[in-house]
CSV table of C-alpha atoms in Angstrom, one decimal:
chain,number,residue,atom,x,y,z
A,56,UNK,CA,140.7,-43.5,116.0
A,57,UNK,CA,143.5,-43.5,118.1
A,58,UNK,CA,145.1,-40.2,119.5
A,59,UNK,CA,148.6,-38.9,119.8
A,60,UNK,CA,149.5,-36.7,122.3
A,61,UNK,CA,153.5,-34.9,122.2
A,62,UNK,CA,154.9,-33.6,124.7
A,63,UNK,CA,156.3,-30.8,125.2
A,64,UNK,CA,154.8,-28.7,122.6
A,65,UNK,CA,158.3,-26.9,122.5
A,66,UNK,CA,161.5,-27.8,123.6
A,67,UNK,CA,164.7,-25.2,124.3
A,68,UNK,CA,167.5,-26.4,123.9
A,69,UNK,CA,171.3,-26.1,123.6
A,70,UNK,CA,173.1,-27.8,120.5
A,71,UNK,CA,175.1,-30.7,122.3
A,72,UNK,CA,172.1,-31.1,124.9
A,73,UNK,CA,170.0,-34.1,124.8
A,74,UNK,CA,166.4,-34.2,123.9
A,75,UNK,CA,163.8,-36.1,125.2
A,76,UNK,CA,160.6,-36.0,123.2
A,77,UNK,CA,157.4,-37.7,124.3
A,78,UNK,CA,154.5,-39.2,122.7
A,79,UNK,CA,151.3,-40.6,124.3
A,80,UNK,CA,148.5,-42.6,122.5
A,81,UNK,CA,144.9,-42.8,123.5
A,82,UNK,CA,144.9,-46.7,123.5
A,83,UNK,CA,147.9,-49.2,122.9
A,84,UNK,CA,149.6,-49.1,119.2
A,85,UNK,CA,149.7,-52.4,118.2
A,86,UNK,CA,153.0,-54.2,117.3
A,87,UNK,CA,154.8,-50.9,118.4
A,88,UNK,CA,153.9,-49.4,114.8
A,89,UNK,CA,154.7,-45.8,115.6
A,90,UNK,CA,157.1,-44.0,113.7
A,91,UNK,CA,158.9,-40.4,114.3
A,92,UNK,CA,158.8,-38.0,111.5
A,93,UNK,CA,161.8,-34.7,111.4
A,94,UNK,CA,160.2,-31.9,109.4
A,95,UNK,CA,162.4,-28.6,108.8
A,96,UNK,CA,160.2,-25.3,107.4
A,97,UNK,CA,159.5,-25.3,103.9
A,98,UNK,CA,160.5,-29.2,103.3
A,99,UNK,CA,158.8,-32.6,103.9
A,100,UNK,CA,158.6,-35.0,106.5
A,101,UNK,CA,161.4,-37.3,106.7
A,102,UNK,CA,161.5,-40.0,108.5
A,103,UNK,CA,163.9,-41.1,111.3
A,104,UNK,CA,162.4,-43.9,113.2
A,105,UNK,CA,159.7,-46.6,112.5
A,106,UNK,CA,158.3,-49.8,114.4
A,107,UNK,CA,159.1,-47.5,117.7
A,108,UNK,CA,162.6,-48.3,117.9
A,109,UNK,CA,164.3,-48.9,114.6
A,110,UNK,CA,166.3,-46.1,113.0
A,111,UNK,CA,165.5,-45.5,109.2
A,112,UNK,CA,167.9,-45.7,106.2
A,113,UNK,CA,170.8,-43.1,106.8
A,114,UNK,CA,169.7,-41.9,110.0
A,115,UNK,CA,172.4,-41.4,112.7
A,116,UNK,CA,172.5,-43.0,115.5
A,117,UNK,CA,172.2,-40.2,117.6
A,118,UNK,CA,168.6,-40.5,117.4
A,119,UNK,CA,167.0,-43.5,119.0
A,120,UNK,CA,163.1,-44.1,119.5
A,121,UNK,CA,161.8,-46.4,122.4
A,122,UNK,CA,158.3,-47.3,124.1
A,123,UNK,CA,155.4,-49.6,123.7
A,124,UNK,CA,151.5,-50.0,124.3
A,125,UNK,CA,150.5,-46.2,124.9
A,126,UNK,CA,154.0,-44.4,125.5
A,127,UNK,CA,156.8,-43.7,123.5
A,128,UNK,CA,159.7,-41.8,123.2
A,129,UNK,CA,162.2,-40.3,120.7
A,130,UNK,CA,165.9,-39.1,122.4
A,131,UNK,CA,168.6,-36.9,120.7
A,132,UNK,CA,171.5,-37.7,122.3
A,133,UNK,CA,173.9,-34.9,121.4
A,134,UNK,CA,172.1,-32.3,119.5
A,135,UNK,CA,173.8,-30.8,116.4
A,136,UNK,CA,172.5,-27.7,114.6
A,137,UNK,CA,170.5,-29.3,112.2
A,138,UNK,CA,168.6,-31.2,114.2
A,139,UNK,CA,166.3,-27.9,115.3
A,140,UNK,CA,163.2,-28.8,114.1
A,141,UNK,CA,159.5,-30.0,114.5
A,142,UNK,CA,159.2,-33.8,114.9
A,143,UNK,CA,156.0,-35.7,114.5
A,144,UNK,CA,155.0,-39.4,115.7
A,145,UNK,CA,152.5,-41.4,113.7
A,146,UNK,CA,150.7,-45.1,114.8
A,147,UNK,CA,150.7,-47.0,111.5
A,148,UNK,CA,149.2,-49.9,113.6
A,149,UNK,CA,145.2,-48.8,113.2
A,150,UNK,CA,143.0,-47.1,110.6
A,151,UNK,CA,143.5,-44.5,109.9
A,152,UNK,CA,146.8,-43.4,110.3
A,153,UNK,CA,147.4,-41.0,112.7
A,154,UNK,CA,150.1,-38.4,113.2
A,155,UNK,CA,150.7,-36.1,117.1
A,156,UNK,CA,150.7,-32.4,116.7
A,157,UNK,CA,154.0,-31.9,116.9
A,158,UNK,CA,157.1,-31.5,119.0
A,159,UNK,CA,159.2,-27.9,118.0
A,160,UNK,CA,163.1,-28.2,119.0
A,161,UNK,CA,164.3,-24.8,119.3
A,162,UNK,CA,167.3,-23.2,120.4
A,163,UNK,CA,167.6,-21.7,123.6
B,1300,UNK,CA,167.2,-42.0,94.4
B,1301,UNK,CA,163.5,-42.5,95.4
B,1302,UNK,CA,161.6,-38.6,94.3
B,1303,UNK,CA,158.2,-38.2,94.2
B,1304,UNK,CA,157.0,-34.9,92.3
B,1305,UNK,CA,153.4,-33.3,93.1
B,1306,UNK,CA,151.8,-31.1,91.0
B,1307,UNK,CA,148.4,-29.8,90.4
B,1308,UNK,CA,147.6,-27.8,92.7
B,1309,UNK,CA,146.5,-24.3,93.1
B,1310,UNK,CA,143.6,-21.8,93.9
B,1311,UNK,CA,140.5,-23.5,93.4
B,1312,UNK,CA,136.6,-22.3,94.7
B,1313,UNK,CA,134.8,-23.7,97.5
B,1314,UNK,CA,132.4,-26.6,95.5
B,1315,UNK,CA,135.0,-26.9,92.6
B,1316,UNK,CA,137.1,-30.3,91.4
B,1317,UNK,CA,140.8,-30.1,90.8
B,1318,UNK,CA,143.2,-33.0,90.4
B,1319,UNK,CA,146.5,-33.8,91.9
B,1320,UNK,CA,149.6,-35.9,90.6
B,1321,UNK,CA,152.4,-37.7,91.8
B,1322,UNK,CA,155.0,-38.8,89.6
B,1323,UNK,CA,157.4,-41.4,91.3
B,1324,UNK,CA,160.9,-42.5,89.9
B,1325,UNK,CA,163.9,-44.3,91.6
B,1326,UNK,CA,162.0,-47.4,92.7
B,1327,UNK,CA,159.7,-49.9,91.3
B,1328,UNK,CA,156.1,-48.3,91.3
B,1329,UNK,CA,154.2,-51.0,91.2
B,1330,UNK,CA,155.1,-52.9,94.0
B,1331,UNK,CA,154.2,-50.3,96.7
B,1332,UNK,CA,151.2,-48.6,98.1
B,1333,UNK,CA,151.1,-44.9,98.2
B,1334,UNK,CA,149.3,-42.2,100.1
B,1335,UNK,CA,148.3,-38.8,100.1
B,1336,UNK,CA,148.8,-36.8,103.6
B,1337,UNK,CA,148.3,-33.0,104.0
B,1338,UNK,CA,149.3,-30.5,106.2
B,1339,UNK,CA,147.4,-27.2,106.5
B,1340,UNK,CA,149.9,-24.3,106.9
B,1341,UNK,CA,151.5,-23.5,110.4
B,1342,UNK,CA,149.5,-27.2,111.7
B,1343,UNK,CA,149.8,-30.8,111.8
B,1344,UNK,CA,149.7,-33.9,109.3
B,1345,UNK,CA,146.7,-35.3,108.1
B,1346,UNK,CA,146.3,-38.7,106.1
B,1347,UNK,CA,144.1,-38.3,103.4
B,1348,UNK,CA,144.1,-41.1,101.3
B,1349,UNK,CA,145.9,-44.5,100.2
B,1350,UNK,CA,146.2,-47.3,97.3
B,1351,UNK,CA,147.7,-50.5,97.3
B,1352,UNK,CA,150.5,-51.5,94.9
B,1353,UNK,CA,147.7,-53.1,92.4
B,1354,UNK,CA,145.3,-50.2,92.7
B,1355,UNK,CA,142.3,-53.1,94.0
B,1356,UNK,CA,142.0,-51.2,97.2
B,1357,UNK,CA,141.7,-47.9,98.2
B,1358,UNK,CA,141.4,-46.0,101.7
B,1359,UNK,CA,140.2,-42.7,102.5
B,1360,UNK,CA,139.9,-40.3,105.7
B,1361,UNK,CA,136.6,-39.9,107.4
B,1362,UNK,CA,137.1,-36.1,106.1
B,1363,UNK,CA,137.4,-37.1,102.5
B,1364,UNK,CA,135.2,-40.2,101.7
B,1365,UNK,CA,133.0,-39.7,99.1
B,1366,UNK,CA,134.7,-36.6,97.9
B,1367,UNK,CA,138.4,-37.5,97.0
B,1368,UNK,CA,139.2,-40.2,94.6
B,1369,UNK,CA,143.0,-41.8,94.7
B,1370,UNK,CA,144.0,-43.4,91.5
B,1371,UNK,CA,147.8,-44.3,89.9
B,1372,UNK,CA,148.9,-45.3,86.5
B,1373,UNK,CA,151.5,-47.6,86.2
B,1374,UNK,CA,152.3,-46.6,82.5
B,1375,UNK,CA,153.4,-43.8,83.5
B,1376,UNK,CA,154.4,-44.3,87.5
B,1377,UNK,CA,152.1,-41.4,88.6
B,1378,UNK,CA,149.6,-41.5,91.3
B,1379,UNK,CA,146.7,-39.2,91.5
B,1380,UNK,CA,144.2,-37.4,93.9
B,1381,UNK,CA,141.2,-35.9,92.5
B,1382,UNK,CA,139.3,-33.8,94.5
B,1383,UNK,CA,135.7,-32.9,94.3
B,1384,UNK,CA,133.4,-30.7,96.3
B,1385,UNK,CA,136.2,-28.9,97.6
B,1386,UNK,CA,135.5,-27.0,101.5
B,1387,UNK,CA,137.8,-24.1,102.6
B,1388,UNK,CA,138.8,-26.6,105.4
B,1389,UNK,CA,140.9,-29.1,102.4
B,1390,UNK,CA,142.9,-25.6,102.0
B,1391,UNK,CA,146.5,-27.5,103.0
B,1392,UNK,CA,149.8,-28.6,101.6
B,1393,UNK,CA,149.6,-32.2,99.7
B,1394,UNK,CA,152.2,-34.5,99.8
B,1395,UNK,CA,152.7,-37.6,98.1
B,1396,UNK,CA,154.3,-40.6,100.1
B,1397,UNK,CA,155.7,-44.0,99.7
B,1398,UNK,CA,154.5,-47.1,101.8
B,1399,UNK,CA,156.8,-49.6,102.8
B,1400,UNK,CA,154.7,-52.7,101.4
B,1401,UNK,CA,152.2,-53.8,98.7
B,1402,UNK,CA,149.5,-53.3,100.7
B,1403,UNK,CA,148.0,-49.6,101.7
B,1404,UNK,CA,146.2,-50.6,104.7
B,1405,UNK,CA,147.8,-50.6,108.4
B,1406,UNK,CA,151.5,-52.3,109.1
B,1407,UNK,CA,153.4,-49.8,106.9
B,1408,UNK,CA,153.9,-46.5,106.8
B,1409,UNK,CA,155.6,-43.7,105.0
B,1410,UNK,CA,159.5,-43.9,103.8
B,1411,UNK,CA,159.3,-41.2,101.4
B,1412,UNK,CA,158.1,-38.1,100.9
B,1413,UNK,CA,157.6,-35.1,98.5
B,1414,UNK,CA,157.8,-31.7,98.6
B,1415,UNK,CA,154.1,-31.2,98.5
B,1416,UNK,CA,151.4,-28.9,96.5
B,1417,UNK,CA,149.6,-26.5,98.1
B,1418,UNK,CA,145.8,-26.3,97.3
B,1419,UNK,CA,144.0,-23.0,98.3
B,1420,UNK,CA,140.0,-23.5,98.6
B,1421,UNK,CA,138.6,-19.5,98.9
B,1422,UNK,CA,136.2,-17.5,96.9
């Protein structure tokens, strides 16, 4: 099965900072079928980006996802309160679906 | 509005059965997969489980096979999970989630999500 690695496993930040969160897969994700998943404690994966680069329904456009083969990224360009959060990236591309452990935003 | 509603969970013994449900309104239930994915407290996401749009084909985690069965009802727009043999290490958060096509297999993944059911395996 393929493995996802995030990177870093916390990230300090300042609201209006930008974000750079990293994801690395243990062999190339075909098609580019990763996807980035926002979770917030106590609720449910949402998600914010899928086929690596396209941002999902109602999603702004703050957030952008990029990356192919083995590395991807997912950038926050002007971070807002809300966006403080753990954020996941799943390959949808092999069996079986596989998700990273997990990126926590925090604030500084 | 696309919601998906678990229930069923609960506290349940190590070797014991219990059964999950999903009930799904705001979009057309029989024309997409669904999965199952869990998430064992303070950790990661795990995909359990997944059915195509018909029901024909199913998929199951390494973890699960041969223990979990996934099922849906399209008389009543409900998909379930029923789980058997039940390990301390299944102890997790279940959520229900929406595929983006027909089939449950790779090439799609999850657009919706519930707000889960938490299953508790101890003695």
């Amino acid at each position: 099965e393929i493995v996802l690695t995030q990177s870093p496993g916390t990230l300090p930040l300042s609201p209006g900072e930008r974000a750079t969160l990293f994801c690395r897969a243990s062999q190339s994700v075909s098609s580019s079928y990763l996807a980035w998943y926002q979770q917030k404690p106590g609720q449910a994966p949402r998600l914010l980006i899928y086929g690596a680069s396209s941002r999902a329904t109602g999603i702004p456009d703050r957030f952008s996802g990029s990356g192919s083969g083995t590395d991807f990224t997912l950038t926050i360009s002007r971070l807002e309160p809300e966006d403080f959060a753990v954020y996941f990236c799943q390959q949808y591309g092999s069996s079986p679906y596989t998700f990273g452990q997990g990126t926590k935003l925090e604030i500084k | 509005e696309v919601q998906l509603l678990e229930s069923g969970g609960g506290l349940v013994q190590p070797g014991g059965s219990l059964r999950l449900s999903c009930a799904a309104s705001g979009f057309t239930f029989s024309s997409y997969a669904m999965s199952w994915v869990r998430q064992a407290l303070g950790k990661g996401l795990e995909w359990v489980s997944s059915i195509s749009a018909s029901g024909t084909s199913t998929y199951y985690a390494d973890s699960v096979k041969g223990r979990f069965t996934i099922s849906r009802d399209k008389s009543k727009n409900t998909v379930y999970l029923q789980m058997n043999s039940l390990r301390a290490e299944d102890t997790a958060v279940y959520y229900c989630a929406k595929l983006t096509a027909w089939y449950g297999d790779t090439g799609t993944y999850f657009d919706y999500w519930g707000q889960g059911t938490l299953l508790t395996v101890s003695s």
